[in-house]
Amino acid sequence: MSKVLIIGAGGVGSVAVHKCAQVPEVFSEIHLASRTKAKCDAIAASVKQRTGRDVATHAVDADDVAETVRLINQVKPDLLVNLALPYQDLPLMDACLETGVNYLDTANYEPPTEAKFEYKWQWAYRERFEKAGLMALLGSGFDPGVTNVFAAHAMKHHFDEIHVLDIIDCNAGDHGQAFATNFNPEINIREITQRGRYWERGEWVETDPLSWSMSYDFPEGIGQKKCYLMYHEELESLVMHLKGLRRARFWMTFGDQYLTHLRVLEGVGMTSIKPVDYNGQMIQPLQFLKAVLPEPGSLGPLTKGRTCIGNVMRGVKDGREKTLYVYNVCSHEAAYEEVGSQAISYTTGVPAMIGAMMMLTGKWSGKGVFHMEQLDPDPFMAALNKHGLPWTEVEL
């Protein structure tokens, strides 16, 4: 029986709160906070209608450490789950250190003024969390998150060494909009328009944005889709923790219509994060674009189809080469029916809940800052099957 404080009332926050409410034996008391309390109230009303559980709601500015500290001291949670923006990771970690509360997030810190995905800022907190006797779990979403656990599972049960890792993320859903992003547009576009990067024989190799592509035949009838090489943060920790790794890459599918719109917007400067003077006010073009694009939460009832995210891993076991594919397929329609959100939010919100459950039940514990692959994958893999993200593994 534990008390959890979830900060962030977007699509992922909504899913996580709904899923926590389904496990009352672990999450006996749920608190949800956001800058806009009305968003929290709407999620709480949905949870009450679907599960009968009450969710306490609060307003908080997650950039303000002192304000977050006051809320934590009021709520006295056993764990803070950060589902706010990546810019707010460090202030929330500071608040947890000041109040003696464990911490979990789903995405690494990113400076507001620079599209740079690195863990160095959060790794710098290791010693402080160790000395405080606290645990910080980083990246408990799907990618990062489940993909890290898939790798740890493969390392524990299938390989002596993993030599090649390809994480492949496919959204085969369709929302019918001319151009929209399935999660926060600002974060999504910053991620896609940065330079690609992959690990090859001990060093990072950079590519122009979306300049490398391949076709992959996805399972369970999804079929052939074009995938583009990107940099994704889980690669940074996996290259440190997987034994024998020689190459690690991340791929994501994009439709031609999406890419055409993105290139036009980029070409006219609308994806820039460099402030411009508009009528005497400095604004980021990307933040303005976010304001006019469809709200990701509105796409839930519109989106049809499935996602497929998984790891293709090649390595050796007992001297024999083998290739293993571990993946999950998630239905947009099924996710919306269960919790009122599309599968992109679902595949991040469910692992956030499971990571929190691992920490609150003591299955995962430690002092310091941890990545998912550093912990025992077995209880997490079992929970995926139980709580809505069943996985399949097949030797190729």
PDB file of C-alpha atoms in Angstrom, residues 39-321:
ATOM      1  CA  LYS A  39      -6.545  18.978 -16.732  1.00  0.00           C
ATOM      2  CA  CYS A  40      -5.952  16.960 -13.581  1.00  0.00           C
ATOM      3  CA  ASP A  41      -9.617  17.250 -12.624  1.00  0.00           C
ATOM      4  CA  ALA A  42     -10.704  15.939 -16.046  1.00  0.00           C
ATOM      5  CA  ILE A  43      -8.421  12.912 -15.692  1.00  0.00           C
ATOM      6  CA  ALA A  44      -9.649  12.302 -12.139  1.00  0.00           C
ATOM      7  CA  ALA A  45     -13.259  12.378 -13.362  1.00  0.00           C
ATOM      8  CA  SER A  46     -12.478   9.799 -16.058  1.00  0.00           C
ATOM      9  CA  VAL A  47     -10.715   7.549 -13.537  1.00  0.00           C
ATOM     10  CA  LYS A  48     -13.668   7.817 -11.147  1.00  0.00           C
ATOM     11  CA  GLN A  49     -16.078   6.878 -13.936  1.00  0.00           C
ATOM     12  CA  ARG A  50     -13.990   3.932 -15.184  1.00  0.00           C
ATOM     13  CA  THR A  51     -12.673   2.488 -11.919  1.00  0.00           C
ATOM     14  CA  GLY A  52     -14.549   4.095  -9.033  1.00  0.00           C
ATOM     15  CA  ARG A  53     -11.234   5.293  -7.568  1.00  0.00           C
ATOM     16  CA  ASP A  54     -10.669   8.814  -6.271  1.00  0.00           C
ATOM     17  CA  VAL A  55      -7.657  10.803  -7.438  1.00  0.00           C
ATOM     18  CA  ALA A  56      -6.560  13.901  -5.511  1.00  0.00           C
ATOM     19  CA  THR A  57      -5.593  16.808  -7.790  1.00  0.00           C
ATOM     20  CA  HIS A  58      -3.259  19.763  -7.304  1.00  0.00           C
ATOM     21  CA  ALA A  59      -1.813  22.735  -9.174  1.00  0.00           C
ATOM     22  CA  VAL A  60       1.978  22.983  -9.300  1.00  0.00           C
ATOM     23  CA  ASP A  61       4.636  24.747 -11.361  1.00  0.00           C
ATOM     24  CA  ALA A  62       7.143  21.945 -11.868  1.00  0.00           C
ATOM     25  CA  ASP A  63       9.853  24.471 -12.803  1.00  0.00           C
ATOM     26  CA  ASP A  64       9.626  25.941  -9.303  1.00  0.00           C
ATOM     27  CA  VAL A  65      11.545  23.718  -6.879  1.00  0.00           C
ATOM     28  CA  ALA A  66      10.212  25.459  -3.776  1.00  0.00           C
ATOM     29  CA  GLU A  67       6.600  25.093  -4.949  1.00  0.00           C
ATOM     30  CA  THR A  68       7.125  21.395  -5.718  1.00  0.00           C
ATOM     31  CA  VAL A  69       8.762  20.899  -2.315  1.00  0.00           C
ATOM     32  CA  ARG A  70       5.707  22.412  -0.622  1.00  0.00           C
ATOM     33  CA  LEU A  71       3.423  20.043  -2.529  1.00  0.00           C
ATOM     34  CA  ILE A  72       5.563  17.003  -1.709  1.00  0.00           C
ATOM     35  CA  ASN A  73       5.594  17.944   1.967  1.00  0.00           C
ATOM     36  CA  GLN A  74       1.809  18.308   1.854  1.00  0.00           C
ATOM     37  CA  VAL A  75       1.170  14.996   0.069  1.00  0.00           C
ATOM     38  CA  LYS A  76       4.049  12.986   1.612  1.00  0.00           C
ATOM     39  CA  PRO A  77       4.270  10.475  -1.284  1.00  0.00           C
ATOM     40  CA  ASP A  78       6.397   7.336  -1.333  1.00  0.00           C
ATOM     41  CA  LEU A  79       7.364   8.081  -4.946  1.00  0.00           C
ATOM     42  CA  LEU A  80       7.266  11.015  -7.357  1.00  0.00           C
ATOM     43  CA  VAL A  81       6.481  10.019 -10.961  1.00  0.00           C
ATOM     44  CA  ASN A  82       7.594  12.744 -13.378  1.00  0.00           C
ATOM     45  CA  LEU A  83       5.457  12.727 -16.523  1.00  0.00           C
ATOM     46  CA  ALA A  84       5.905  16.445 -17.182  1.00  0.00           C
ATOM     47  CA  LEU A  85       8.192  17.905 -19.866  1.00  0.00           C
ATOM     48  CA  PRO A  86      11.845  16.803 -20.102  1.00  0.00           C
ATOM     49  CA  TYR A  87      12.881  20.381 -19.259  1.00  0.00           C
ATOM     50  CA  GLN A  88      11.520  19.796 -15.764  1.00  0.00           C
ATOM     51  CA  ASP A  89      13.518  16.673 -14.876  1.00  0.00           C
ATOM     52  CA  LEU A  90      16.232  18.490 -12.954  1.00  0.00           C
ATOM     53  CA  PRO A  91      13.958  20.751 -10.859  1.00  0.00           C
ATOM     54  CA  LEU A  92      11.878  17.719  -9.911  1.00  0.00           C
ATOM     55  CA  MET A  93      14.972  15.691  -9.009  1.00  0.00           C
ATOM     56  CA  ASP A  94      16.098  18.631  -6.852  1.00  0.00           C
ATOM     57  CA  ALA A  95      12.718  18.650  -5.098  1.00  0.00           C
ATOM     58  CA  CYS A  96      12.944  14.913  -4.443  1.00  0.00           C
ATOM     59  CA  LEU A  97      16.413  15.288  -2.912  1.00  0.00           C
ATOM     60  CA  GLU A  98      15.206  18.117  -0.679  1.00  0.00           C
ATOM     61  CA  THR A  99      12.223  16.094   0.575  1.00  0.00           C
ATOM     62  CA  GLY A 100      13.724  12.583   0.669  1.00  0.00           C
ATOM     63  CA  VAL A 101      11.419  11.042  -1.961  1.00  0.00           C
ATOM     64  CA  ASN A 102      12.295   8.497  -4.671  1.00  0.00           C
ATOM     65  CA  TYR A 103      12.004   9.637  -8.307  1.00  0.00           C
ATOM     66  CA  LEU A 104      10.943   8.144 -11.675  1.00  0.00           C
ATOM     67  CA  ASP A 105      10.690   9.644 -15.156  1.00  0.00           C
ATOM     68  CA  THR A 106      10.154   8.529 -18.762  1.00  0.00           C
ATOM     69  CA  ALA A 107      12.461  10.844 -20.758  1.00  0.00           C
ATOM     70  CA  ASN A 108      15.911  12.323 -20.203  1.00  0.00           C
ATOM     71  CA  TYR A 109      16.535  15.957 -19.403  1.00  0.00           C
ATOM     72  CA  GLU A 110      16.749  18.366 -22.302  1.00  0.00           C
ATOM     73  CA  PRO A 111      17.741  22.043 -22.072  1.00  0.00           C
ATOM     74  CA  PRO A 112      14.892  24.300 -23.265  1.00  0.00           C
ATOM     75  CA  THR A 113      17.229  26.250 -25.523  1.00  0.00           C
ATOM     76  CA  GLU A 114      19.006  23.328 -27.173  1.00  0.00           C
ATOM     77  CA  ALA A 115      17.660  20.127 -28.763  1.00  0.00           C
ATOM     78  CA  LYS A 116      20.242  17.884 -27.141  1.00  0.00           C
ATOM     79  CA  PHE A 117      19.297  14.489 -25.722  1.00  0.00           C
ATOM     80  CA  GLU A 118      21.926  13.417 -23.197  1.00  0.00           C
ATOM     81  CA  TYR A 119      21.892  11.802 -19.773  1.00  0.00           C
ATOM     82  CA  LYS A 120      24.944  13.710 -18.488  1.00  0.00           C
ATOM     83  CA  TRP A 121      22.849  16.211 -16.534  1.00  0.00           C
ATOM     84  CA  GLN A 122      20.956  13.466 -14.700  1.00  0.00           C
ATOM     85  CA  TRP A 123      24.018  11.238 -14.276  1.00  0.00           C
ATOM     86  CA  ALA A 124      25.533  14.157 -12.371  1.00  0.00           C
ATOM     87  CA  TYR A 125      22.928  13.467  -9.648  1.00  0.00           C
ATOM     88  CA  ARG A 126      24.196   9.946  -8.899  1.00  0.00           C
ATOM     89  CA  GLU A 127      26.297  10.784  -5.876  1.00  0.00           C
ATOM     90  CA  ARG A 128      23.641  13.049  -4.374  1.00  0.00           C
ATOM     91  CA  PHE A 129      20.961  10.336  -4.639  1.00  0.00           C
ATOM     92  CA  GLU A 130      23.371   7.737  -3.247  1.00  0.00           C
ATOM     93  CA  LYS A 131      24.250   9.902  -0.245  1.00  0.00           C
ATOM     94  CA  ALA A 132      20.561  10.623   0.354  1.00  0.00           C
ATOM     95  CA  GLY A 133      19.746   6.899   0.227  1.00  0.00           C
ATOM     96  CA  LEU A 134      17.275   7.551  -2.592  1.00  0.00           C
ATOM     97  CA  MET A 135      16.579   5.886  -5.939  1.00  0.00           C
ATOM     98  CA  ALA A 136      16.042   7.695  -9.239  1.00  0.00           C
ATOM     99  CA  LEU A 137      14.810   5.520 -12.121  1.00  0.00           C
ATOM    100  CA  LEU A 138      15.342   7.103 -15.534  1.00  0.00           C
ATOM    101  CA  GLY A 139      13.395   6.416 -18.711  1.00  0.00           C
ATOM    102  CA  SER A 140      10.560   4.160 -17.553  1.00  0.00           C
ATOM    103  CA  GLY A 141       8.514   4.528 -20.741  1.00  0.00           C
ATOM    104  CA  PHE A 142       8.588   2.276 -23.786  1.00  0.00           C
ATOM    105  CA  ASP A 143      11.545   3.656 -25.705  1.00  0.00           C
ATOM    106  CA  PRO A 144      13.382   4.352 -23.505  1.00  0.00           C
ATOM    107  CA  GLY A 145      12.133   1.894 -20.947  1.00  0.00           C
ATOM    108  CA  VAL A 146      10.644  -1.335 -22.217  1.00  0.00           C
ATOM    109  CA  THR A 147      13.272  -1.484 -24.962  1.00  0.00           C
ATOM    110  CA  ASN A 148      15.952  -1.376 -22.249  1.00  0.00           C
ATOM    111  CA  VAL A 149      14.200  -4.179 -20.368  1.00  0.00           C
ATOM    112  CA  PHE A 150      13.879  -6.234 -23.568  1.00  0.00           C
ATOM    113  CA  ALA A 151      17.658  -5.957 -23.925  1.00  0.00           C
ATOM    114  CA  ALA A 152      18.250  -6.946 -20.294  1.00  0.00           C
ATOM    115  CA  HIS A 153      15.856  -9.895 -20.696  1.00  0.00           C
ATOM    116  CA  ALA A 154      17.720 -11.061 -23.795  1.00  0.00           C
ATOM    117  CA  MET A 155      21.079 -10.664 -22.042  1.00  0.00           C
ATOM    118  CA  LYS A 156      19.859 -12.666 -19.033  1.00  0.00           C
ATOM    119  CA  HIS A 157      18.090 -15.514 -20.837  1.00  0.00           C
ATOM    120  CA  HIS A 158      19.275 -15.713 -24.463  1.00  0.00           C
ATOM    121  CA  PHE A 159      22.798 -14.362 -24.996  1.00  0.00           C
ATOM    122  CA  ASP A 160      26.286 -14.447 -23.585  1.00  0.00           C
ATOM    123  CA  GLU A 161      27.016 -11.366 -25.690  1.00  0.00           C
ATOM    124  CA  ILE A 162      24.815  -9.073 -27.795  1.00  0.00           C
ATOM    125  CA  HIS A 163      26.818  -7.770 -30.743  1.00  0.00           C
ATOM    126  CA  VAL A 164      24.197  -5.874 -32.757  1.00  0.00           C
ATOM    127  CA  LEU A 165      21.095  -4.075 -31.462  1.00  0.00           C
ATOM    128  CA  ASP A 166      18.426  -2.452 -33.630  1.00  0.00           C
ATOM    129  CA  ILE A 167      15.488  -0.846 -31.814  1.00  0.00           C
ATOM    130  CA  ILE A 168      12.654  -0.427 -34.313  1.00  0.00           C
ATOM    131  CA  ASP A 169       9.595   1.708 -33.519  1.00  0.00           C
ATOM    132  CA  CYS A 170       6.608   1.541 -35.861  1.00  0.00           C
ATOM    133  CA  ASN A 171       3.379   3.484 -35.532  1.00  0.00           C
ATOM    134  CA  ALA A 172       1.116   1.956 -38.153  1.00  0.00           C
ATOM    135  CA  GLY A 173      -1.854   3.974 -36.928  1.00  0.00           C
ATOM    136  CA  ASP A 174      -3.768   6.643 -38.853  1.00  0.00           C
ATOM    137  CA  HIS A 175      -5.563   9.620 -37.266  1.00  0.00           C
ATOM    138  CA  GLY A 176      -6.751  11.164 -40.533  1.00  0.00           C
ATOM    139  CA  GLN A 177      -5.186  14.577 -39.851  1.00  0.00           C
ATOM    140  CA  ALA A 178      -3.063  16.389 -42.425  1.00  0.00           C
ATOM    141  CA  PHE A 179      -0.259  16.849 -39.895  1.00  0.00           C
ATOM    142  CA  ALA A 180      -0.247  16.035 -36.186  1.00  0.00           C
ATOM    143  CA  THR A 181       2.080  14.506 -33.617  1.00  0.00           C
ATOM    144  CA  ASN A 182       1.085  11.651 -31.317  1.00  0.00           C
ATOM    145  CA  PHE A 183       2.763  13.222 -28.288  1.00  0.00           C
ATOM    146  CA  ASN A 184       3.846  16.742 -27.302  1.00  0.00           C
ATOM    147  CA  PRO A 185       4.556  18.434 -30.674  1.00  0.00           C
ATOM    148  CA  GLU A 186       7.424  20.503 -29.314  1.00  0.00           C
ATOM    149  CA  ILE A 187       9.284  17.475 -27.926  1.00  0.00           C
ATOM    150  CA  ASN A 188       8.396  15.284 -30.912  1.00  0.00           C
ATOM    151  CA  ILE A 189       9.640  17.707 -33.563  1.00  0.00           C
ATOM    152  CA  ARG A 190      12.804  18.608 -31.633  1.00  0.00           C
ATOM    153  CA  GLU A 191      13.582  14.887 -31.479  1.00  0.00           C
ATOM    154  CA  ILE A 192      12.981  14.184 -35.158  1.00  0.00           C
ATOM    155  CA  THR A 193      14.816  17.178 -36.598  1.00  0.00           C
ATOM    156  CA  GLN A 194      18.073  16.651 -34.687  1.00  0.00           C
ATOM    157  CA  ARG A 195      21.015  14.843 -36.283  1.00  0.00           C
ATOM    158  CA  GLY A 196      20.982  11.053 -36.312  1.00  0.00           C
ATOM    159  CA  ARG A 197      23.533   9.157 -34.252  1.00  0.00           C
ATOM    160  CA  TYR A 198      24.401   5.488 -33.773  1.00  0.00           C
ATOM    161  CA  TRP A 199      27.048   3.420 -31.978  1.00  0.00           C
ATOM    162  CA  GLU A 200      29.629   1.599 -34.093  1.00  0.00           C
ATOM    163  CA  ARG A 201      32.674  -0.204 -32.652  1.00  0.00           C
ATOM    164  CA  GLY A 202      33.246   2.026 -29.681  1.00  0.00           C
ATOM    165  CA  GLU A 203      32.307   5.444 -31.048  1.00  0.00           C
ATOM    166  CA  TRP A 204      29.328   7.541 -32.024  1.00  0.00           C
ATOM    167  CA  VAL A 205      28.706   8.141 -35.719  1.00  0.00           C
ATOM    168  CA  GLU A 206      26.501  11.082 -36.782  1.00  0.00           C
ATOM    169  CA  THR A 207      24.201  11.329 -39.802  1.00  0.00           C
ATOM    170  CA  ASP A 208      22.101  14.103 -41.304  1.00  0.00           C
ATOM    171  CA  PRO A 209      18.530  14.136 -39.945  1.00  0.00           C
ATOM    172  CA  LEU A 210      16.416  11.304 -41.425  1.00  0.00           C
ATOM    173  CA  SER A 211      19.023  10.673 -44.135  1.00  0.00           C
ATOM    174  CA  TRP A 212      19.298   6.902 -43.548  1.00  0.00           C
ATOM    175  CA  SER A 213      16.333   4.622 -44.111  1.00  0.00           C
ATOM    176  CA  MET A 214      15.453   0.953 -44.472  1.00  0.00           C
ATOM    177  CA  SER A 215      12.358  -1.120 -45.109  1.00  0.00           C
ATOM    178  CA  TYR A 216      11.287  -3.558 -42.402  1.00  0.00           C
ATOM    179  CA  ASP A 217       8.594  -6.230 -42.543  1.00  0.00           C
ATOM    180  CA  PHE A 218       6.704  -5.888 -39.271  1.00  0.00           C
ATOM    181  CA  PRO A 219       4.919  -8.902 -37.758  1.00  0.00           C
ATOM    182  CA  GLU A 220       1.263  -9.739 -37.183  1.00  0.00           C
ATOM    183  CA  GLY A 221       0.085  -8.386 -40.522  1.00  0.00           C
ATOM    184  CA  ILE A 222       1.471  -4.863 -40.153  1.00  0.00           C
ATOM    185  CA  GLY A 223       3.817  -5.498 -43.084  1.00  0.00           C
ATOM    186  CA  GLN A 224       6.531  -3.482 -44.827  1.00  0.00           C
ATOM    187  CA  LYS A 225       7.194   0.033 -43.512  1.00  0.00           C
ATOM    188  CA  LYS A 226       9.969   2.520 -44.199  1.00  0.00           C
ATOM    189  CA  CYS A 227      12.080   3.256 -41.114  1.00  0.00           C
ATOM    190  CA  TYR A 228      14.482   6.149 -40.547  1.00  0.00           C
ATOM    191  CA  LEU A 229      17.614   6.140 -38.413  1.00  0.00           C
ATOM    192  CA  MET A 230      17.424   8.551 -35.481  1.00  0.00           C
ATOM    193  CA  TYR A 231      19.247   9.138 -32.239  1.00  0.00           C
ATOM    194  CA  HIS A 232      17.336   8.000 -29.168  1.00  0.00           C
ATOM    195  CA  GLU A 233      18.435   8.367 -25.577  1.00  0.00           C
ATOM    196  CA  GLU A 234      18.300   4.713 -24.513  1.00  0.00           C
ATOM    197  CA  LEU A 235      21.254   3.998 -26.792  1.00  0.00           C
ATOM    198  CA  GLU A 236      23.445   6.103 -24.501  1.00  0.00           C
ATOM    199  CA  SER A 237      22.966   3.822 -21.501  1.00  0.00           C
ATOM    200  CA  LEU A 238      22.618   0.526 -23.386  1.00  0.00           C
ATOM    201  CA  VAL A 239      26.042   0.847 -24.988  1.00  0.00           C
ATOM    202  CA  MET A 240      27.459   1.009 -21.448  1.00  0.00           C
ATOM    203  CA  HIS A 241      25.601  -1.987 -20.038  1.00  0.00           C
ATOM    204  CA  LEU A 242      25.239  -4.606 -22.806  1.00  0.00           C
ATOM    205  CA  LYS A 243      28.129  -7.040 -22.933  1.00  0.00           C
ATOM    206  CA  GLY A 244      29.927  -7.319 -26.281  1.00  0.00           C
ATOM    207  CA  LEU A 245      27.945  -4.608 -28.078  1.00  0.00           C
ATOM    208  CA  ARG A 246      29.510  -3.556 -31.380  1.00  0.00           C
ATOM    209  CA  ARG A 247      26.672  -1.633 -33.040  1.00  0.00           C
ATOM    210  CA  ALA A 248      23.469  -0.052 -31.726  1.00  0.00           C
ATOM    211  CA  ARG A 249      20.907   1.853 -33.768  1.00  0.00           C
ATOM    212  CA  PHE A 250      17.392   3.244 -33.383  1.00  0.00           C
ATOM    213  CA  TRP A 251      14.811   3.359 -36.192  1.00  0.00           C
ATOM    214  CA  MET A 252      11.353   4.923 -36.436  1.00  0.00           C
ATOM    215  CA  THR A 253       8.685   4.823 -39.138  1.00  0.00           C
ATOM    216  CA  PHE A 254       7.241   7.978 -40.717  1.00  0.00           C
ATOM    217  CA  GLY A 255       4.702   8.357 -43.503  1.00  0.00           C
ATOM    218  CA  ASP A 256       5.465  10.394 -46.611  1.00  0.00           C
ATOM    219  CA  GLN A 257       2.739  12.946 -45.808  1.00  0.00           C
ATOM    220  CA  TYR A 258       4.151  13.556 -42.325  1.00  0.00           C
ATOM    221  CA  LEU A 259       7.683  14.026 -43.664  1.00  0.00           C
ATOM    222  CA  THR A 260       6.543  16.362 -46.451  1.00  0.00           C
ATOM    223  CA  HIS A 261       4.797  18.639 -43.961  1.00  0.00           C
ATOM    224  CA  LEU A 262       7.763  18.485 -41.600  1.00  0.00           C
ATOM    225  CA  ARG A 263      10.242  19.463 -44.324  1.00  0.00           C
ATOM    226  CA  VAL A 264       8.103  22.399 -45.439  1.00  0.00           C
ATOM    227  CA  LEU A 265       7.711  23.627 -41.846  1.00  0.00           C
ATOM    228  CA  GLU A 266      11.433  23.205 -41.248  1.00  0.00           C
ATOM    229  CA  GLY A 267      12.228  24.989 -44.506  1.00  0.00           C
ATOM    230  CA  VAL A 268      10.291  28.096 -43.502  1.00  0.00           C
ATOM    231  CA  GLY A 269      11.719  28.125 -39.976  1.00  0.00           C
ATOM    232  CA  MET A 270       8.656  26.964 -38.045  1.00  0.00           C
ATOM    233  CA  THR A 271      10.521  24.136 -36.294  1.00  0.00           C
ATOM    234  CA  SER A 272      13.244  26.438 -34.957  1.00  0.00           C
ATOM    235  CA  ILE A 273      13.751  26.808 -31.208  1.00  0.00           C
ATOM    236  CA  LYS A 274      15.679  30.061 -31.648  1.00  0.00           C
ATOM    237  CA  PRO A 275      13.440  32.924 -30.414  1.00  0.00           C
ATOM    238  CA  VAL A 276      12.328  35.535 -32.907  1.00  0.00           C
ATOM    239  CA  ASP A 277      10.904  39.004 -32.305  1.00  0.00           C
ATOM    240  CA  TYR A 278       7.178  39.076 -33.118  1.00  0.00           C
ATOM    241  CA  ASN A 279       5.497  42.424 -32.442  1.00  0.00           C
ATOM    242  CA  GLY A 280       7.968  43.145 -29.676  1.00  0.00           C
ATOM    243  CA  GLN A 281       7.666  39.750 -28.017  1.00  0.00           C
ATOM    244  CA  MET A 282      10.317  37.023 -28.221  1.00  0.00           C
ATOM    245  CA  ILE A 283       8.746  33.653 -29.133  1.00  0.00           C
ATOM    246  CA  GLN A 284      10.047  30.284 -30.295  1.00  0.00           C
ATOM    247  CA  PRO A 285       8.524  29.369 -33.693  1.00  0.00           C
ATOM    248  CA  LEU A 286       8.228  25.740 -32.574  1.00  0.00           C
ATOM    249  CA  GLN A 287       6.229  26.729 -29.506  1.00  0.00           C
ATOM    250  CA  PHE A 288       3.860  28.726 -31.726  1.00  0.00           C
ATOM    251  CA  LEU A 289       3.548  25.733 -34.077  1.00  0.00           C
ATOM    252  CA  LYS A 290       2.681  23.556 -31.080  1.00  0.00           C
ATOM    253  CA  ALA A 291      -0.163  25.936 -30.239  1.00  0.00           C
ATOM    254  CA  VAL A 292      -1.807  25.582 -33.663  1.00  0.00           C
ATOM    255  CA  LEU A 293      -1.326  21.818 -34.161  1.00  0.00           C
ATOM    256  CA  PRO A 294      -3.973  19.328 -32.955  1.00  0.00           C
ATOM    257  CA  GLU A 295      -3.674  18.511 -29.263  1.00  0.00           C
ATOM    258  CA  PRO A 296      -2.286  14.928 -29.084  1.00  0.00           C
ATOM    259  CA  GLY A 297      -4.955  13.991 -26.555  1.00  0.00           C
ATOM    260  CA  SER A 298      -7.645  14.808 -29.131  1.00  0.00           C
ATOM    261  CA  LEU A 299      -6.327  12.091 -31.461  1.00  0.00           C
ATOM    262  CA  GLY A 300      -7.454   9.200 -29.244  1.00  0.00           C
ATOM    263  CA  PRO A 301     -10.923   8.644 -30.741  1.00  0.00           C
ATOM    264  CA  LEU A 302      -9.599   9.300 -34.268  1.00  0.00           C
ATOM    265  CA  THR A 303      -6.620   6.944 -34.383  1.00  0.00           C
ATOM    266  CA  LYS A 304      -6.971   3.464 -35.863  1.00  0.00           C
ATOM    267  CA  GLY A 305      -4.356   0.761 -36.292  1.00  0.00           C
ATOM    268  CA  ARG A 306      -1.471  -0.558 -34.222  1.00  0.00           C
ATOM    269  CA  THR A 307       2.010   0.186 -32.998  1.00  0.00           C
ATOM    270  CA  CYS A 308       4.875  -2.308 -33.034  1.00  0.00           C
ATOM    271  CA  ILE A 309       8.001  -1.559 -31.011  1.00  0.00           C
ATOM    272  CA  GLY A 310      10.800  -4.014 -30.374  1.00  0.00           C
ATOM    273  CA  ASN A 311      14.444  -5.009 -30.378  1.00  0.00           C
ATOM    274  CA  VAL A 312      16.230  -7.062 -33.020  1.00  0.00           C
ATOM    275  CA  MET A 313      19.370  -8.434 -31.339  1.00  0.00           C
ATOM    276  CA  ARG A 314      22.166 -10.520 -32.812  1.00  0.00           C
ATOM    277  CA  GLY A 315      24.821 -12.160 -30.677  1.00  0.00           C
ATOM    278  CA  VAL A 316      26.175 -15.439 -29.371  1.00  0.00           C
ATOM    279  CA  LYS A 317      25.005 -18.037 -26.861  1.00  0.00           C
ATOM    280  CA  ASP A 318      27.258 -20.987 -25.979  1.00  0.00           C
ATOM    281  CA  GLY A 319      29.379 -20.211 -29.021  1.00  0.00           C
ATOM    282  CA  ARG A 320      26.409 -20.211 -31.432  1.00  0.00           C
ATOM    283  CA  GLU A 321      25.280 -17.122 -33.313  1.00  0.00           C
TER     284      GLU A 321
END
